[in-house]
Short mmCIF file of C-alpha atoms in Angstrom, two decimals:
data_model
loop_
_atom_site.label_atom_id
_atom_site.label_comp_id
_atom_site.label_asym_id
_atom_site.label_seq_id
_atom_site.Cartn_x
_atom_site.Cartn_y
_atom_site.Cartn_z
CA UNK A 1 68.53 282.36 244.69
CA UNK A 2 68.86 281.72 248.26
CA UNK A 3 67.07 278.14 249.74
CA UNK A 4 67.41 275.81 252.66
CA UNK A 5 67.11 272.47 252.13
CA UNK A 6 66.54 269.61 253.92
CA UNK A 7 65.48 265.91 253.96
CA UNK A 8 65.58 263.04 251.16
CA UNK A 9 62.38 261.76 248.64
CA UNK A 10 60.51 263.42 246.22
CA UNK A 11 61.11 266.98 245.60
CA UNK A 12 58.80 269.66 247.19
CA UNK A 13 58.84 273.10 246.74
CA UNK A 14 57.72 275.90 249.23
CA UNK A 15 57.22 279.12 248.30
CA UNK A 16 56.34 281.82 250.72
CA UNK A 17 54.51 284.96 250.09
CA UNK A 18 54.40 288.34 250.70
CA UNK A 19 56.27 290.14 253.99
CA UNK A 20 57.45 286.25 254.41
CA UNK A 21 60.82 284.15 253.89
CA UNK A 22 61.63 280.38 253.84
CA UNK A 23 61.76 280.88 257.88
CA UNK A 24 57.53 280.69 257.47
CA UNK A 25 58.23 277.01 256.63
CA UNK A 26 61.06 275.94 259.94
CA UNK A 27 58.58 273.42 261.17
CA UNK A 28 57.01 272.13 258.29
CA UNK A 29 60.56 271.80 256.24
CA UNK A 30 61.53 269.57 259.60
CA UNK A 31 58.73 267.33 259.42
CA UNK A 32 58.75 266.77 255.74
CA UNK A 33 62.25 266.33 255.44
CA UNK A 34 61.51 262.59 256.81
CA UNK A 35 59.98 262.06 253.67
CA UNK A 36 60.26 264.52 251.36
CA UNK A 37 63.57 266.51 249.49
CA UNK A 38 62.14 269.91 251.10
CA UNK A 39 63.31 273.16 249.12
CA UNK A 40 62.39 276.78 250.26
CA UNK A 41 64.04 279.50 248.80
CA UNK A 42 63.92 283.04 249.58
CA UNK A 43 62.19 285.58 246.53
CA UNK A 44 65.14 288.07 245.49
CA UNK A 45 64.56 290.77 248.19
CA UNK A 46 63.42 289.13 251.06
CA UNK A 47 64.85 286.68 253.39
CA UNK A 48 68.44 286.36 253.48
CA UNK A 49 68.97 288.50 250.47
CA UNK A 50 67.31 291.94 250.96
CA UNK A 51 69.73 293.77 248.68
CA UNK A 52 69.12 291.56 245.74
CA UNK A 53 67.05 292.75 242.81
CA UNK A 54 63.55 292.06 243.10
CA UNK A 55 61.41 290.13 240.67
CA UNK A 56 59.06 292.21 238.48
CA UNK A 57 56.38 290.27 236.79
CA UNK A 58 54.93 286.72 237.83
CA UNK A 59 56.70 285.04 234.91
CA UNK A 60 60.06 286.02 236.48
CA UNK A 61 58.64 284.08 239.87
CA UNK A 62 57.86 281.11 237.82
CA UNK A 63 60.82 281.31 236.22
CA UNK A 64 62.96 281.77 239.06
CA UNK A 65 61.52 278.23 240.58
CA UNK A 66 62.45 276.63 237.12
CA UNK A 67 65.95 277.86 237.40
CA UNK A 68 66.30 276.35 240.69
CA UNK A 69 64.80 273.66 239.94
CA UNK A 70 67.34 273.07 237.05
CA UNK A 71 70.26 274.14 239.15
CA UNK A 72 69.18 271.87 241.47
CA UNK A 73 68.64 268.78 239.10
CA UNK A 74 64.98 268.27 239.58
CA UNK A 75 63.33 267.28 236.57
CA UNK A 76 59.81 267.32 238.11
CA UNK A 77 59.39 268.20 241.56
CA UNK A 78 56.25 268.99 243.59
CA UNK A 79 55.49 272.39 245.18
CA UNK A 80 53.19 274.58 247.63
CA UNK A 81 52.39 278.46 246.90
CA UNK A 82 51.22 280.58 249.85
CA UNK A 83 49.68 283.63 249.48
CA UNK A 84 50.86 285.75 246.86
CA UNK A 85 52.81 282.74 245.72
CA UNK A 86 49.43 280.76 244.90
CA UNK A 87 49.65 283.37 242.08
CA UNK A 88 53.47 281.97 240.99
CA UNK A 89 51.96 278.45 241.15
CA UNK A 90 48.84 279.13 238.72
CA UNK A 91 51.80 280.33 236.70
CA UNK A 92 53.57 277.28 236.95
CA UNK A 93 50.24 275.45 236.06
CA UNK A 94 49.61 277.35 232.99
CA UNK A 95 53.06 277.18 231.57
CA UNK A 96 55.19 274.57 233.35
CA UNK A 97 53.02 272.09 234.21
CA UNK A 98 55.11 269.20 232.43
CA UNK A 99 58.04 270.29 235.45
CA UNK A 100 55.11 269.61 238.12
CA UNK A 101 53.89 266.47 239.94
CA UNK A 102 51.48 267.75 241.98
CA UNK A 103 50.50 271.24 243.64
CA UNK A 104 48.96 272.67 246.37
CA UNK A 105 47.74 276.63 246.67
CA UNK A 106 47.16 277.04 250.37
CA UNK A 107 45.80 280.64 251.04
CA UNK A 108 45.41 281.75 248.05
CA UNK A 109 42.74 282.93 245.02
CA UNK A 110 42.35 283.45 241.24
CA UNK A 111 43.54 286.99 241.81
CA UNK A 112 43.52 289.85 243.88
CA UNK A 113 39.70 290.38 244.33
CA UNK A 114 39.83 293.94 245.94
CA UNK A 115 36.36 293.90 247.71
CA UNK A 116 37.20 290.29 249.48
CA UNK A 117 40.83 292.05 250.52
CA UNK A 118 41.94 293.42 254.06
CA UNK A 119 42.96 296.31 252.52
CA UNK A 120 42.98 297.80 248.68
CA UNK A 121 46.71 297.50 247.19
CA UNK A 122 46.64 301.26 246.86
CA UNK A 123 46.27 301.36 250.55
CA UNK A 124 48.77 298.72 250.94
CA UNK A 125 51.75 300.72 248.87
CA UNK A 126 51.05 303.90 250.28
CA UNK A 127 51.35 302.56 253.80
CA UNK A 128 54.44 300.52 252.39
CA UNK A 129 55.68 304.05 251.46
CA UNK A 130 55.40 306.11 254.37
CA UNK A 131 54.85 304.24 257.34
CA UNK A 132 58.55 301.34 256.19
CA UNK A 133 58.72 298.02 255.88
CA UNK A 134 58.73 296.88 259.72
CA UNK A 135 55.20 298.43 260.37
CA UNK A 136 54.00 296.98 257.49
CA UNK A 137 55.07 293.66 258.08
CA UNK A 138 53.56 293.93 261.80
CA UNK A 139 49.99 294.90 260.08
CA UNK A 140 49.34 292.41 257.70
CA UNK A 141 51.28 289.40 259.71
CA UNK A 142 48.65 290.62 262.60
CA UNK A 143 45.90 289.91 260.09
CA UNK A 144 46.82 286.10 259.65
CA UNK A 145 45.81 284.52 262.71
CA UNK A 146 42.30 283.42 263.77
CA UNK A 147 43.59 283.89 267.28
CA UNK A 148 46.52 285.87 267.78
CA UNK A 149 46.77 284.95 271.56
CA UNK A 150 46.07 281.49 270.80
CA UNK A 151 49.32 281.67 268.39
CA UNK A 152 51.43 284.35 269.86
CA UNK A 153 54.77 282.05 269.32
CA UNK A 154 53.72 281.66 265.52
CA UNK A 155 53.19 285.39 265.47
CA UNK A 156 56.47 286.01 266.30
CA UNK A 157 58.07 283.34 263.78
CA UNK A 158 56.04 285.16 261.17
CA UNK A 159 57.10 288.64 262.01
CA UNK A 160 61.02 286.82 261.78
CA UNK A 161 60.29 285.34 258.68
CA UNK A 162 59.23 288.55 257.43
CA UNK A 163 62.22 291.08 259.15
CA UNK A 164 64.61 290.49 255.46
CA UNK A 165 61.89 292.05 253.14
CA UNK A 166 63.28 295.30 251.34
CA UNK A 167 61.14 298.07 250.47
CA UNK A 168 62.26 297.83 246.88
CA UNK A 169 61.19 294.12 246.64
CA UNK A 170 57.81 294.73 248.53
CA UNK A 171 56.66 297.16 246.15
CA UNK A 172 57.66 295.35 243.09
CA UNK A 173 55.86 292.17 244.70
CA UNK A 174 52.37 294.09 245.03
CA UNK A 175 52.73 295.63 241.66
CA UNK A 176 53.51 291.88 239.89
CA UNK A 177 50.75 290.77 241.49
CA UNK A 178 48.16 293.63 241.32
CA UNK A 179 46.70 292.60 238.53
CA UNK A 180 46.78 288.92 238.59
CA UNK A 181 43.87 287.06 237.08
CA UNK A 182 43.69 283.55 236.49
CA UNK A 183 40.03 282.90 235.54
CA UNK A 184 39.04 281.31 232.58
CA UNK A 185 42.93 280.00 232.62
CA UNK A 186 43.28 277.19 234.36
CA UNK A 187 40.23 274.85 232.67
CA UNK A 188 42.74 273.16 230.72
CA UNK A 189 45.19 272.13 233.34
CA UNK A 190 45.37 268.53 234.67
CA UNK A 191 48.21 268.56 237.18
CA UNK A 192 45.96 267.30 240.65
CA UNK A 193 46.11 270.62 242.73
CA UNK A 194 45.14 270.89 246.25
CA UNK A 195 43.79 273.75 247.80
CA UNK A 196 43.85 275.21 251.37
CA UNK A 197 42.23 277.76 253.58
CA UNK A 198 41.11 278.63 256.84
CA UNK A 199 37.53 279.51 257.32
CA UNK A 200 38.67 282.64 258.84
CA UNK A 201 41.27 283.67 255.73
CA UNK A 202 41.14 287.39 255.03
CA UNK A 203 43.60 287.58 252.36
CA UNK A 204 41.79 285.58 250.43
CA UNK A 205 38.44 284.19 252.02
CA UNK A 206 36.93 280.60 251.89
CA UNK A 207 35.05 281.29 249.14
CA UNK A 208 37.97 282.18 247.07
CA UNK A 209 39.55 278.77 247.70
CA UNK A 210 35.98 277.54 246.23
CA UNK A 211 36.26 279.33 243.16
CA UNK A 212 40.07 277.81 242.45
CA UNK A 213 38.47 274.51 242.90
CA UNK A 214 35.70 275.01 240.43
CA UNK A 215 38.60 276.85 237.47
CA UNK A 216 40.32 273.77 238.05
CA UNK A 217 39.85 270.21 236.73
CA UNK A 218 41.84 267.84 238.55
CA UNK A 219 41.26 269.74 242.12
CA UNK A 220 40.57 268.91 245.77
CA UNK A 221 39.78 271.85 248.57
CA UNK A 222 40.34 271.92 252.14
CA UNK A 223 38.96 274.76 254.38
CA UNK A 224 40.11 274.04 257.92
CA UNK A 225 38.31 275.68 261.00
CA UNK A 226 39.68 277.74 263.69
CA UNK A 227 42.75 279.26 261.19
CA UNK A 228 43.50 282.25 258.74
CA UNK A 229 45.95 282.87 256.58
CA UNK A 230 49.00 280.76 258.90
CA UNK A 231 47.09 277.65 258.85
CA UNK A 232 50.28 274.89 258.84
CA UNK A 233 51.11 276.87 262.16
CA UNK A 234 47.46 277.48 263.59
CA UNK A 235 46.16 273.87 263.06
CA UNK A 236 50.02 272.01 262.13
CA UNK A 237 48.64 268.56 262.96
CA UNK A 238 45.55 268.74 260.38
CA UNK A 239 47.45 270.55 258.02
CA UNK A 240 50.48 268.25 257.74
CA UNK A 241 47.87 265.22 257.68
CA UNK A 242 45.84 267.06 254.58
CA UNK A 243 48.94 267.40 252.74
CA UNK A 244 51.29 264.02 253.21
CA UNK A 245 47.99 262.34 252.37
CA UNK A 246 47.72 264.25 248.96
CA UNK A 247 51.12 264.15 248.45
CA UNK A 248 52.04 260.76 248.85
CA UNK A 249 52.50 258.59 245.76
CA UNK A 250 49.87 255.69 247.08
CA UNK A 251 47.12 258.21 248.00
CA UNK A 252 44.53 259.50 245.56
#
C-alpha cells in the first residue's frame, strides 16, 4: 500500500475517504509531523495507485491498516477515519481495538443512513457509471464545503486529492460500504474515540455524529460551526486544537 509519511512521536493514522487520497491530509500531515509519526496511505485504487486492485469488503480496509501497520512496526498506533473511512475505523474498533490507542471518526456515521444522504448510493453508482470518475469527483467534493467561495483553494486541493480514483475502485468502495451498520456494535468498545462534524455536514449530518457518541462508551463529540464535510481545511485552527488536545498523552 502506498503512504507518505512524515514526522517523529506516537503513531497516527489518516485515512481518507471516498473520491479522496492521502493529498486531503498535506497540511495537517505537516503540522502533526512536529509531534506526531504521521502515516497516510492511499486505499488500493486511488491516489498514487489507480491501477491497483481495489478493496472489496470493510474487513479488507481494516485489514489493510493492520498490514501496514505491521510492515511498518507499529504495535499500537493511533488513527483518524474520514468519511467513508469512519466506517474502516468502527471496524478497527470492533475487531482490532487491542492495535488502537485512541481514535477519532471525523465526518462520519453508524452507516449509510439513505434519507440523511446527498444523494441515494443507487444514484451515486449510476452517475459513477455514465457520467466517469472526474465529474463525479467534482459533484460530491462540491458538496463538502459550507462555503465554497470562502474555501475555493481547499476546493481545489480536494478535487487533487481526488484526480487518482479509478472507476473500478470507486464502485467497489460504495458497494463495501453500502450496507454498513454499526448500531448495536460498538456498546462494548472502550478505546476513547473522538468524533467530528461540521454543523453543516451533508454526508453525514450533525446528528449522525450524535448518535456515534451515544453507541459509544468511552466517546467525546465535536460539531464545529461554519464547516461541512472538509472541516480540518474549513476551520484548520479549531480543528487541529480539538484533536492535539485529545490526542495528547497528558490530556483527558
Amino acid at each position: 500500500m502506498f503512504y507518505r509519511r512524515q514526522g517523529r512521536g506516537e503513531a497516527l493514522i489518516l485515512l481518507h475517504g471516498f473520491a479522496s487520497s492521502s493529498l486531503f491530509w498535506t497540511a495537517l500531515m505537516e503540522r502533526f509531523g512536529e509531534q506526531f509519526d504521521v502515516i497516510a496511505p492511499d486505499w488500493p485504487g486511488f491516489g498514487a495507485t489507480p491501477e491497483a486492485a481495489p478493496y472489496t469488503s470493510l474487513a479488507d480496509y481494516a485489514g489493510g491498516v493492520i498490514d501496514l501497520a505491521d510492515k511498518l512496526g507499529l504495535e499500537r498506533f493511533h488513527v483518524i477515519g474520514h468519511s467513508m473511512s469512519g466506517f474502516v475505523v468502527q471496524t478497527l474498533l470492533c475487531d482490532h481495538a487491542h492495535r488502537l490507542n485512541r481514535a477519532v471518526l471525523y465526518g462520519a456515521g453508524l452507516g449509510v443512513n439513505r434519507a440523511r444522504r446527498f444523494e441515494t448510493i443507487a444514484e451515486t453508482l449510476l452517475r459513477l457509471e455514465t457520467e466517469g470518475v472526474d465529474a463525479t469527483i467534482r459533484r460530491i467534493v462540491s458538496s463538502w464545503f459550507a462555503d465554497p467561495i470562502r474555501d475555493a483553494k481547499a476546493h481545489r486541493l480536494c478535487m487533487e486529492a481526488g484526480r487518482g480514483m479509478s472507476l473500478p475502485a470507486a464502485a467497489a468502495a460504495i458497494r463495501a460500504t453500502e450496507h454498513a451498520d454499526f448500531e448495536g456494535r460498538l456498546g462494548q468498545v472502550q478505546t476513547r474515540t473522538l468524533i467530528i462534524s461540521g454543523e453543516a455536514e451533508r454526508s453525514h449530518p450533525p446528528v449522525s455524529a450524535m448518535e456515534l457518541q451515544k453507541a459509544l462508551a468511552n466517546a467525546h463529540l465535536c460539531i464545529l460551526p461554519f464547516c461541512g464535510h472538509a472541516a480540518h481545511l474549513e476551520q484548520p485552527e479549531w480543528f487541529e486544537m480539538i484533536v492535539r488536545e485529545f490526542l495528547l498523552p497528558h490530556r483527558g
